[in-house]
Every structure is written in C-alpha cells, then in structure tokens.
Amino acid sequence: MSGSNYLCARERMLARIAQTRETAKAGLPHWARTTDGKWTFTPDGDWTGGAFVGQLWLAHLADPQRFPISDARAALSRMLPRAQLRTAFKGFGFYHGAALGSILFADEMARDAALTAARSLEQMFDPKLGLIPLGQDAEEANAVGTAESSIDSLQATGLLYWASDQLGEQRMDEIANAHMRKVLEIHVRPDNSVIQSSTLDPQTGKVLRTHTHKGYSDVSTWGRAQGWAILYTAHAAMVRPKEPLWREYAVRVLDWWIDHVPTDLVAYWDFDDPAIPNTSRDTAATAIAAAASLRLASALGATAGAKYRDFAERTVAKLVSEYLTPVVPSDERPPGMLTGGCFTRKALARDIDTAHDAELIFGSYFLFEALAILTGLVTMGRI
Ligand code: GLY
C-alpha cells in the first residue's frame, strides 16, 4: 500500500472519530454495529474506552483545529473514577487514554491520571502470587476470583514501565518485570501459542488450572490471547531494550501468529474454532498484532526488524482494503469503521460483550495508531 493510501485511510478514520465524538455525549464507545455504526456506550469507559481517548490524542496531533485538546481531556475525565478500581485491565485505558497525552503533549491532567492508575496497579501486586491478579473489579466475566490471572493482564505493564520512568521508581519496574515473567511463564505454551486464563492457589501462587474466559476452549488459541501476548512483549522489548527476554518472547509469539494466521492475514476469532472458515474473524486481534509488529520492528532495529515492519504493513493494508468502510454516500455505514471485530463467541460473556461482527473501539485504536506511525505522524518506538 502506498503512502498516499495510508493517508487516505487515516483521513477516513479521522472522520469516524469525529462522528463518534458527536454521539459520545454521555459515555465512551465500547463497540458499534457493523450495519449502521451505532455505538454501545459505557458511562466510564469500561476497560475499552481509553482506546477512544487515545484516538482523540492522536487526532489532536493530526488535526489540532478539528480535534482540540479539550476533546481528549473531556473524554479522559469520564474515565477518572476507574483509576482506583481493582482491575489489572485499567493499565490499557490509562496508558492509551492518559499516558499518551503526557507523552505527546506533556499534558498535566493526563499525567496525573496515568500516575494515579499506575500507583493503584502497583498496590495490587500480590507477592504470594508473584503477579498482579485480575482483581475483583476486572471487566472480564461477571465475577472472577481473587487469584485469577490472564495474558490480558499484561495490559498493566505498559503503564507501569512508563510510570517508573516518570517517577524514577525502581519498584514499579520490578513489579512490571515480575508480573511479565510470571504471566508469560504460565500462559505461553511450549509451542509458543498462548492460553488466555489461569486460576492460581491464593496462598502459594501454584497454577491450579489454565482455561479461557473468551476463547473457544481451554485448549484452543483465542486470537486476542495471542494478540495481547505479542503486544505487551513487543512493547516491553521497545521500552526496555536491555532486557533480552522480552525480545525473545515477542519473536516467539509473533512468529507463531505469522505461521498460523490465514493467508489473507486476518485472524479468525479463535485459531482452533472447528467451524473455520464459517465463523467470525477478529479484526481487533489482527490490528493489535499489526501495531505490536511495528513495536517489535522498532525494538529490533532496521535490519532484524524489517520482517516485522513488512508484516505490519501487509496486515494494515488488508484491514484497510477489506474491513475499513469506504466513502459511499448510499451506504448506511459511516466511512472509516473497522468492521469484523469479534468480542467473543463464548456464551458466558457479559451481556455488553456479545458482539460477533462489530467495530471494537480498541481494534480501531490500534489500526489508527499503526496508520499514525506508517504516515509519519508518530515516530515508530515513541508510543
Ligand atoms: N480482556 C481483554 C479482551 O477481551 O481482549
């Protein structure tokens, strides 16, 4: 795909962000119907809404007149009550929704919000488990136990590494490292595929069972489990270049993805759903893998990273050509939606997560982030 095509896709996504901003008057977007682009909102953003705030920071960078910084700040203010919730997943929202505002614009409100959430995550670390458990408020199933973990909980780490750099506090780094090590040890299988979840003994941290909250089965590979593993190992490789373990893990789990993704580069929602090819894709998992691949390319440098930059570019091109809604006046769907996201097909999902073919706000964030990098708006390795 040429540079001008990336720019056109970025423009289409900006139009969708502007349209979402106009309708998001009482909450933050979670997912939208593919048929007409209508959003389901949550009042405080759930674990997903920080992705929209992240889009607004990037949109401000792209077009400050059309997207004043007050848009991002107003959206972030909706998330503030979440900073103290007991959930490992707030690392996702407060990295993209808050730390990003500090990284890109030295925004003080964003920095304070991100540091508050990071401090609370630090306090959630459980030495007996050797990790940060999902937490009693985790937005995963209707209830999770006190000693439940998942690969998704790596979402805590990007925020902790950033906060540790801001505050010069070694303890936050040590907690992020310990959490990374233990979560990867439990959930990355010997063949480099990833299982989503685990239940631990609360006294000893021993793994009692591995399972899945959102994948097809306890022995399958859910697309976003692999996606989150790739994203956060690649992110850690990028921000902690002296630690070879994160690079090694990132190469292992991303190479697994590259070897198993269909030839059209868009993952099914679960790599082992027996109904393939008659089942859902997950463009969100795919966008996560593309954004992660750019991080790993940055961590490895121009020569060793070329394979991953190329993979990211080809994946983004497929998402744009096959799943990003075009500008067609007679189409009921707004232009710039990333369709084909599957929250989960698991029957036990929360009611607000039962979307099989939707625009998922975090999938759109990662495609937009990748386009921001590929168009030169943001330097690779900066976010
Ligand atoms: N728990 C994060 C996800 O659903 O991808």
Short mmCIF file of C-alpha atoms and ligand atoms in Angstrom, two decimals:
data_model
loop_
_atom_site.label_atom_id
_atom_site.label_comp_id
_atom_site.label_asym_id
_atom_site.label_seq_id
_atom_site.Cartn_x
_atom_site.Cartn_y
_atom_site.Cartn_z
CA MET A 1 0.00 0.00 0.00
CA SER A 2 1.42 3.42 -0.90
CA GLY A 3 1.97 6.35 1.46
CA SER A 4 -1.00 8.21 -0.01
CA ASN A 5 -3.26 5.20 0.64
CA TYR A 6 -2.20 5.15 4.28
CA LEU A 7 -3.02 8.86 4.45
CA CYS A 8 -6.46 8.34 2.89
CA ALA A 9 -7.19 5.56 5.38
CA ARG A 10 -6.05 7.83 8.25
CA GLU A 11 -8.40 10.56 6.99
CA ARG A 12 -11.32 8.14 6.81
CA MET A 13 -10.65 7.06 10.37
CA LEU A 14 -10.48 10.70 11.48
CA ALA A 15 -13.95 11.23 10.01
CA ARG A 16 -15.24 8.28 12.05
CA ILE A 17 -13.55 9.61 15.22
CA ALA A 18 -15.26 13.00 14.67
CA GLN A 19 -18.61 11.29 14.17
CA THR A 20 -18.15 9.15 17.30
CA ARG A 21 -17.22 12.26 19.31
CA GLU A 22 -20.53 13.87 18.30
CA THR A 23 -22.56 10.89 19.53
CA ALA A 24 -20.49 10.13 22.66
CA LYS A 25 -22.18 12.75 24.85
CA ALA A 26 -22.90 10.54 27.84
CA GLY A 27 -20.22 7.87 27.80
CA LEU A 28 -17.35 6.25 25.94
CA PRO A 29 -17.70 3.87 22.99
CA HIS A 30 -17.39 0.10 23.54
CA TRP A 31 -18.44 -1.48 20.22
CA ALA A 32 -20.57 -0.47 17.24
CA ARG A 33 -22.95 -2.36 14.97
CA THR A 34 -21.45 -3.14 11.58
CA THR A 35 -24.78 -2.49 9.84
CA ASP A 36 -25.09 1.19 10.74
CA GLY A 37 -22.20 2.16 13.01
CA LYS A 38 -24.39 2.74 16.09
CA TRP A 39 -22.28 2.57 19.26
CA THR A 40 -22.93 0.83 22.55
CA PHE A 41 -21.54 3.18 25.20
CA THR A 42 -20.40 2.68 28.80
CA PRO A 43 -20.58 5.60 31.27
CA ASP A 44 -16.94 5.38 32.46
CA GLY A 45 -15.29 3.55 29.57
CA ASP A 46 -15.20 0.01 30.97
CA TRP A 47 -11.75 -1.45 30.06
CA THR A 48 -12.12 -0.37 26.43
CA GLY A 49 -13.00 3.35 26.42
CA GLY A 50 -9.43 4.57 26.94
CA ALA A 51 -8.89 3.48 23.34
CA PHE A 52 -11.21 6.26 22.20
CA VAL A 53 -9.39 8.79 24.37
CA GLY A 54 -6.18 7.55 22.75
CA GLN A 55 -7.70 8.13 19.32
CA LEU A 56 -8.54 11.69 20.39
CA TRP A 57 -4.93 12.39 21.46
CA LEU A 58 -3.67 11.11 18.12
CA ALA A 59 -6.41 13.02 16.29
CA HIS A 60 -5.29 16.21 18.04
CA LEU A 61 -1.79 15.58 16.75
CA ALA A 62 -3.09 15.02 13.21
CA ASP A 63 -5.51 17.95 13.08
CA PRO A 64 -5.47 20.27 16.12
CA GLN A 65 -8.15 22.61 14.71
CA ARG A 66 -10.70 19.89 14.14
CA PHE A 67 -9.81 17.97 17.32
CA PRO A 68 -8.93 20.44 20.10
CA ILE A 69 -7.07 19.03 23.08
CA SER A 70 -10.18 19.68 25.19
CA ASP A 71 -11.86 16.73 23.38
CA ALA A 72 -9.31 14.28 24.73
CA ARG A 73 -9.40 15.86 28.19
CA ALA A 74 -13.20 15.74 28.35
CA ALA A 75 -13.23 12.08 27.34
CA LEU A 76 -10.47 11.27 29.84
CA SER A 77 -12.42 12.92 32.65
CA ARG A 78 -15.15 10.28 32.22
CA MET A 79 -12.60 7.57 33.00
CA LEU A 80 -11.15 9.10 36.15
CA PRO A 81 -13.27 7.11 38.65
CA ARG A 82 -11.74 3.97 37.16
CA ALA A 83 -8.22 4.85 38.29
CA GLN A 84 -8.84 3.26 41.71
CA LEU A 85 -10.78 0.18 40.59
CA ARG A 86 -9.24 -3.20 41.41
CA THR A 87 -8.65 -4.35 37.86
CA ALA A 88 -5.40 -5.13 36.07
CA PHE A 89 -7.06 -4.05 32.82
CA LYS A 90 -7.03 -0.36 33.72
CA GLY A 91 -3.43 -0.35 32.53
CA PHE A 92 -4.82 -0.45 28.99
CA GLY A 93 -7.18 2.52 29.37
CA PHE A 94 -4.80 4.70 31.34
CA TYR A 95 -1.82 4.04 29.06
CA HIS A 96 -3.59 4.90 25.79
CA GLY A 97 -6.12 7.30 27.31
CA ALA A 98 -3.81 9.16 29.70
CA ALA A 99 -0.06 8.40 29.46
CA LEU A 100 -0.31 9.08 25.72
CA GLY A 101 -1.46 12.66 26.44
CA SER A 102 1.61 13.14 28.60
CA ILE A 103 3.99 11.53 26.07
CA LEU A 104 2.67 13.50 23.08
CA PHE A 105 1.69 16.85 24.66
CA ALA A 106 3.15 16.94 28.20
CA ASP A 107 -0.45 17.26 29.37
CA GLU A 108 -0.52 17.53 33.18
CA MET A 109 -4.06 16.29 33.66
CA ALA A 110 -3.24 13.20 31.60
CA ARG A 111 -0.01 12.63 33.51
CA ASP A 112 -1.74 12.84 36.92
CA ALA A 113 -4.47 10.43 35.85
CA ALA A 114 -1.97 7.94 34.45
CA LEU A 115 0.23 8.09 37.56
CA THR A 116 -2.77 7.62 39.87
CA ALA A 117 -3.79 4.48 37.98
CA ALA A 118 -0.20 3.21 37.94
CA ARG A 119 0.15 3.66 41.73
CA SER A 120 -3.03 1.73 42.28
CA LEU A 121 -1.80 -1.08 39.98
CA GLU A 122 1.46 -1.20 41.90
CA GLN A 123 -0.53 -1.73 45.11
CA MET A 124 -2.44 -4.60 43.52
CA PHE A 125 0.74 -6.68 43.16
CA ASP A 126 0.38 -9.85 45.26
CA PRO A 127 3.78 -11.24 46.37
CA LYS A 128 2.24 -14.65 47.19
CA LEU A 129 1.05 -14.97 43.58
CA GLY A 130 4.09 -13.22 42.12
CA LEU A 131 1.85 -11.13 39.86
CA ILE A 132 -0.98 -8.59 39.71
CA PRO A 133 -4.21 -10.63 39.81
CA LEU A 134 -7.11 -9.63 37.55
CA GLY A 135 -8.79 -8.04 40.60
CA GLN A 136 -12.30 -8.02 41.98
CA ASP A 137 -13.47 -5.31 39.53
CA ALA A 138 -11.96 -6.97 36.42
CA GLU A 139 -14.26 -6.46 33.45
CA GLU A 140 -13.89 -9.98 32.10
CA ALA A 141 -16.68 -12.23 33.26
CA ASN A 142 -19.46 -11.48 35.73
CA ALA A 143 -17.11 -12.42 38.55
CA VAL A 144 -13.50 -13.50 38.82
CA GLY A 145 -11.85 -14.95 41.92
CA THR A 146 -9.13 -13.26 43.94
CA ALA A 147 -6.36 -15.40 42.44
CA GLU A 148 -7.25 -15.34 38.77
CA SER A 149 -4.79 -14.35 36.07
CA SER A 150 -4.73 -14.00 32.29
CA ILE A 151 -2.45 -12.98 29.45
CA ASP A 152 -4.73 -9.93 29.02
CA SER A 153 -3.44 -8.68 32.39
CA LEU A 154 -0.15 -7.76 30.69
CA GLN A 155 -2.15 -4.59 29.98
CA ALA A 156 -0.82 -3.41 33.35
CA THR A 157 2.79 -3.36 32.20
CA GLY A 158 3.00 -0.60 29.57
CA LEU A 159 1.60 1.85 32.11
CA LEU A 160 3.93 0.66 34.89
CA TYR A 161 7.07 0.97 32.74
CA TRP A 162 6.05 4.48 31.69
CA ALA A 163 5.26 5.50 35.31
CA SER A 164 8.53 4.06 36.56
CA ASP A 165 10.40 6.22 34.02
CA GLN A 166 8.41 9.29 35.05
CA LEU A 167 8.96 8.83 38.77
CA GLY A 168 12.38 7.19 38.69
CA GLU A 169 10.96 4.44 40.91
CA GLN A 170 12.71 1.11 40.56
CA ARG A 171 9.97 -0.75 42.48
CA MET A 172 7.43 -0.14 39.72
CA ASP A 173 9.88 -1.57 37.21
CA GLU A 174 10.47 -4.62 39.39
CA ILE A 175 6.73 -5.20 39.71
CA ALA A 176 6.22 -4.88 35.96
CA ASN A 177 9.10 -7.31 35.34
CA ALA A 178 7.87 -9.84 37.89
CA HIS A 179 4.33 -9.66 36.51
CA MET A 180 5.57 -10.07 32.92
CA ARG A 181 7.74 -13.06 33.83
CA LYS A 182 5.08 -14.94 35.77
CA VAL A 183 2.20 -14.24 33.36
CA LEU A 184 4.30 -15.31 30.35
CA GLU A 185 5.57 -18.40 32.15
CA ILE A 186 2.01 -19.52 32.89
CA HIS A 187 0.26 -18.64 29.62
CA VAL A 188 2.79 -19.11 26.78
CA ARG A 189 2.71 -22.78 25.79
CA PRO A 190 5.86 -24.68 24.74
CA ASP A 191 4.83 -24.35 21.05
CA ASN A 192 4.54 -20.51 21.54
CA SER A 193 0.76 -20.37 21.27
CA VAL A 194 -0.99 -18.68 24.20
CA ILE A 195 -3.75 -19.77 26.59
CA GLN A 196 -5.81 -16.88 27.93
CA SER A 197 -6.51 -17.51 31.62
CA SER A 198 -5.43 -19.30 34.78
CA THR A 199 -6.62 -19.95 38.31
CA LEU A 200 -3.92 -19.90 41.00
CA ASP A 201 -3.68 -21.10 44.56
CA PRO A 202 -4.13 -17.87 46.59
CA GLN A 203 -1.58 -18.97 49.22
CA THR A 204 1.22 -20.31 47.03
CA GLY A 205 0.63 -18.93 43.53
CA LYS A 206 0.70 -22.51 42.17
CA VAL A 207 -1.25 -22.85 38.90
CA LEU A 208 -4.40 -24.88 39.63
CA ARG A 209 -5.71 -24.83 36.05
CA THR A 210 -5.42 -22.97 32.78
CA HIS A 211 -8.58 -22.08 30.89
CA THR A 212 -10.21 -19.35 28.85
CA HIS A 213 -12.74 -16.62 29.60
CA LYS A 214 -13.38 -15.61 25.99
CA GLY A 215 -11.79 -18.19 23.67
CA TYR A 216 -13.31 -21.28 22.04
CA SER A 217 -11.98 -23.82 24.57
CA ASP A 218 -9.47 -24.39 27.33
CA VAL A 219 -7.02 -25.92 24.85
CA SER A 220 -7.59 -23.60 21.88
CA THR A 221 -5.77 -20.38 20.98
CA TRP A 222 -8.04 -17.36 21.23
CA GLY A 223 -6.93 -14.66 18.78
CA ARG A 224 -6.70 -11.84 21.30
CA ALA A 225 -4.81 -14.02 23.81
CA GLN A 226 -2.07 -14.33 21.21
CA GLY A 227 -2.54 -10.66 20.27
CA TRP A 228 -2.12 -9.31 23.80
CA ALA A 229 0.95 -11.50 24.34
CA ILE A 230 2.53 -10.10 21.18
CA LEU A 231 1.62 -6.50 22.01
CA TYR A 232 2.96 -6.35 25.54
CA THR A 233 6.11 -8.40 24.96
CA ALA A 234 6.91 -6.18 21.96
CA HIS A 235 6.08 -3.05 23.95
CA ALA A 236 8.38 -4.18 26.78
CA ALA A 237 11.10 -5.01 24.22
CA MET A 238 10.74 -1.47 22.89
CA VAL A 239 10.83 0.38 26.22
CA ARG A 240 13.28 -1.96 28.00
CA PRO A 241 15.83 -2.74 25.25
CA LYS A 242 18.44 -4.00 27.73
CA GLU A 243 16.28 -6.99 28.73
CA PRO A 244 16.65 -9.69 26.02
CA LEU A 245 13.85 -11.86 27.48
CA TRP A 246 11.07 -9.56 26.23
CA ARG A 247 12.50 -9.54 22.68
CA GLU A 248 12.81 -13.33 22.74
CA TYR A 249 9.22 -13.79 23.89
CA ALA A 250 7.95 -11.22 21.37
CA VAL A 251 9.68 -13.01 18.48
CA ARG A 252 8.32 -16.40 19.64
CA VAL A 253 4.68 -15.35 19.98
CA LEU A 254 4.65 -13.13 16.88
CA ASP A 255 6.34 -15.78 14.72
CA TRP A 256 3.65 -18.21 15.90
CA TRP A 257 1.00 -15.73 14.71
CA ILE A 258 2.73 -15.24 11.35
CA ASP A 259 2.92 -19.02 10.86
CA HIS A 260 -0.74 -19.64 11.78
CA VAL A 261 -2.70 -16.62 10.51
CA PRO A 262 -4.74 -17.32 7.33
CA THR A 263 -3.10 -16.33 4.04
CA ASP A 264 -5.29 -13.21 3.85
CA LEU A 265 -3.63 -12.15 7.16
CA VAL A 266 -6.88 -11.59 9.10
CA ALA A 267 -7.22 -13.93 12.09
CA TYR A 268 -10.32 -15.90 12.98
CA TRP A 269 -11.60 -15.05 16.44
CA ASP A 270 -10.05 -18.30 17.70
CA PHE A 271 -7.37 -20.17 15.76
CA ASP A 272 -8.97 -23.51 16.69
CA ASP A 273 -12.69 -22.94 16.19
CA PRO A 274 -13.71 -26.14 14.35
CA ALA A 275 -16.22 -24.09 12.30
CA ILE A 276 -13.40 -22.25 10.45
CA PRO A 277 -13.89 -20.88 7.77
CA ASN A 278 -17.60 -20.47 8.66
CA THR A 279 -17.08 -18.43 11.79
CA SER A 280 -16.10 -14.92 12.85
CA ARG A 281 -12.87 -13.13 12.10
CA ASP A 282 -11.41 -10.76 14.65
CA THR A 283 -10.02 -7.63 13.05
CA ALA A 284 -9.29 -6.22 16.53
CA ALA A 285 -6.87 -9.06 17.34
CA THR A 286 -5.39 -8.54 13.89
CA ALA A 287 -4.94 -4.78 14.39
CA ILE A 288 -3.29 -5.49 17.77
CA ALA A 289 -0.85 -7.87 16.04
CA ALA A 290 -0.04 -5.21 13.40
CA ALA A 291 0.58 -2.46 15.99
CA ALA A 292 2.69 -4.92 18.00
CA SER A 293 4.69 -5.86 14.93
CA LEU A 294 5.66 -2.20 14.49
CA ARG A 295 6.81 -2.11 18.12
CA LEU A 296 8.95 -5.20 17.62
CA ALA A 297 10.37 -3.75 14.39
CA SER A 298 11.40 -0.69 16.37
CA ALA A 299 12.93 -2.80 19.16
CA LEU A 300 14.98 -4.91 16.74
CA GLY A 301 16.20 -2.07 14.54
CA ALA A 302 16.14 -1.63 10.76
CA THR A 303 17.75 -4.90 9.66
CA ALA A 304 16.42 -7.50 12.10
CA GLY A 305 13.12 -5.63 12.33
CA ALA A 306 12.45 -5.41 8.57
CA LYS A 307 10.46 -8.67 8.51
CA TYR A 308 8.11 -7.35 11.20
CA ARG A 309 7.67 -3.92 9.63
CA ASP A 310 6.79 -5.64 6.35
CA PHE A 311 4.32 -7.94 8.13
CA ALA A 312 2.69 -4.95 9.87
CA GLU A 313 2.37 -3.07 6.57
CA ARG A 314 0.81 -6.03 4.76
CA THR A 315 -1.62 -6.65 7.63
CA VAL A 316 -2.67 -2.99 7.79
CA ALA A 317 -3.19 -2.99 4.01
CA LYS A 318 -5.55 -5.99 4.28
CA LEU A 319 -7.52 -4.46 7.15
CA VAL A 320 -7.91 -1.22 5.21
CA SER A 321 -8.85 -2.80 1.88
CA GLU A 322 -11.21 -5.47 3.26
CA TYR A 323 -12.65 -4.14 6.53
CA LEU A 324 -12.40 -0.34 6.74
CA THR A 325 -15.70 1.07 5.49
CA PRO A 326 -15.27 3.21 2.36
CA VAL A 327 -16.82 6.58 1.49
CA VAL A 328 -20.02 5.55 -0.27
CA PRO A 329 -22.87 8.08 0.14
CA SER A 330 -25.61 5.43 -0.24
CA ASP A 331 -24.01 3.18 2.44
CA GLU A 332 -25.71 3.27 5.85
CA ARG A 333 -22.36 2.58 7.47
CA PRO A 334 -20.23 5.62 8.23
CA PRO A 335 -16.84 5.67 6.46
CA GLY A 336 -13.77 4.77 8.50
CA MET A 337 -15.24 1.99 10.69
CA LEU A 338 -13.07 -1.07 11.22
CA THR A 339 -15.70 -3.80 10.84
CA GLY A 340 -15.20 -7.52 11.55
CA GLY A 341 -14.29 -7.36 15.24
CA CYS A 342 -15.45 -10.24 17.44
CA PHE A 343 -15.66 -9.52 21.15
CA THR A 344 -16.17 -13.23 21.82
CA ARG A 345 -18.42 -16.07 20.69
CA LYS A 346 -18.32 -17.61 24.15
CA ALA A 347 -21.83 -17.98 25.57
CA LEU A 348 -20.80 -16.98 29.11
CA ALA A 349 -19.72 -13.47 28.09
CA ARG A 350 -21.03 -10.34 29.81
CA ASP A 351 -24.15 -9.02 28.05
CA ILE A 352 -22.31 -5.91 26.78
CA ASP A 353 -19.61 -8.07 25.17
CA THR A 354 -21.84 -10.22 22.96
CA ALA A 355 -20.79 -8.81 19.59
CA HIS A 356 -19.57 -11.13 16.84
CA ASP A 357 -19.15 -8.78 13.89
CA ALA A 358 -18.68 -5.26 15.16
CA GLU A 359 -16.37 -2.28 15.28
CA LEU A 360 -14.49 -2.75 18.56
CA ILE A 361 -13.11 0.55 19.81
CA PHE A 362 -9.74 -0.95 20.74
CA GLY A 363 -9.35 -2.59 17.31
CA SER A 364 -9.97 0.79 15.71
CA TYR A 365 -7.46 2.39 18.08
CA PHE A 366 -4.68 0.00 17.06
CA LEU A 367 -5.35 0.36 13.34
CA PHE A 368 -5.36 4.15 13.74
CA GLU A 369 -2.15 4.01 15.80
CA ALA A 370 -0.48 1.87 13.10
CA LEU A 371 -1.61 4.34 10.42
CA ALA A 372 -0.28 7.24 12.53
CA ILE A 373 3.12 5.52 12.51
CA LEU A 374 3.06 4.47 8.85
CA THR A 375 2.15 8.02 7.77
CA GLY A 376 4.96 9.52 9.88
CA LEU A 377 2.63 11.34 12.28
CA VAL A 378 4.23 9.47 15.19
CA THR A 379 7.78 8.10 15.13
CA MET A 380 7.97 4.33 15.47
CA GLY A 381 9.05 3.49 19.02
CA ARG A 382 7.53 6.59 20.64
CA ILE A 383 4.22 5.15 21.88
N1 GLY B 1 -9.97 -8.83 28.34
C1 GLY B 1 -9.48 -8.22 27.20
C2 GLY B 1 -10.12 -8.66 25.94
O1 GLY B 1 -11.27 -9.01 25.92
O2 GLY B 1 -9.48 -8.65 24.91
#
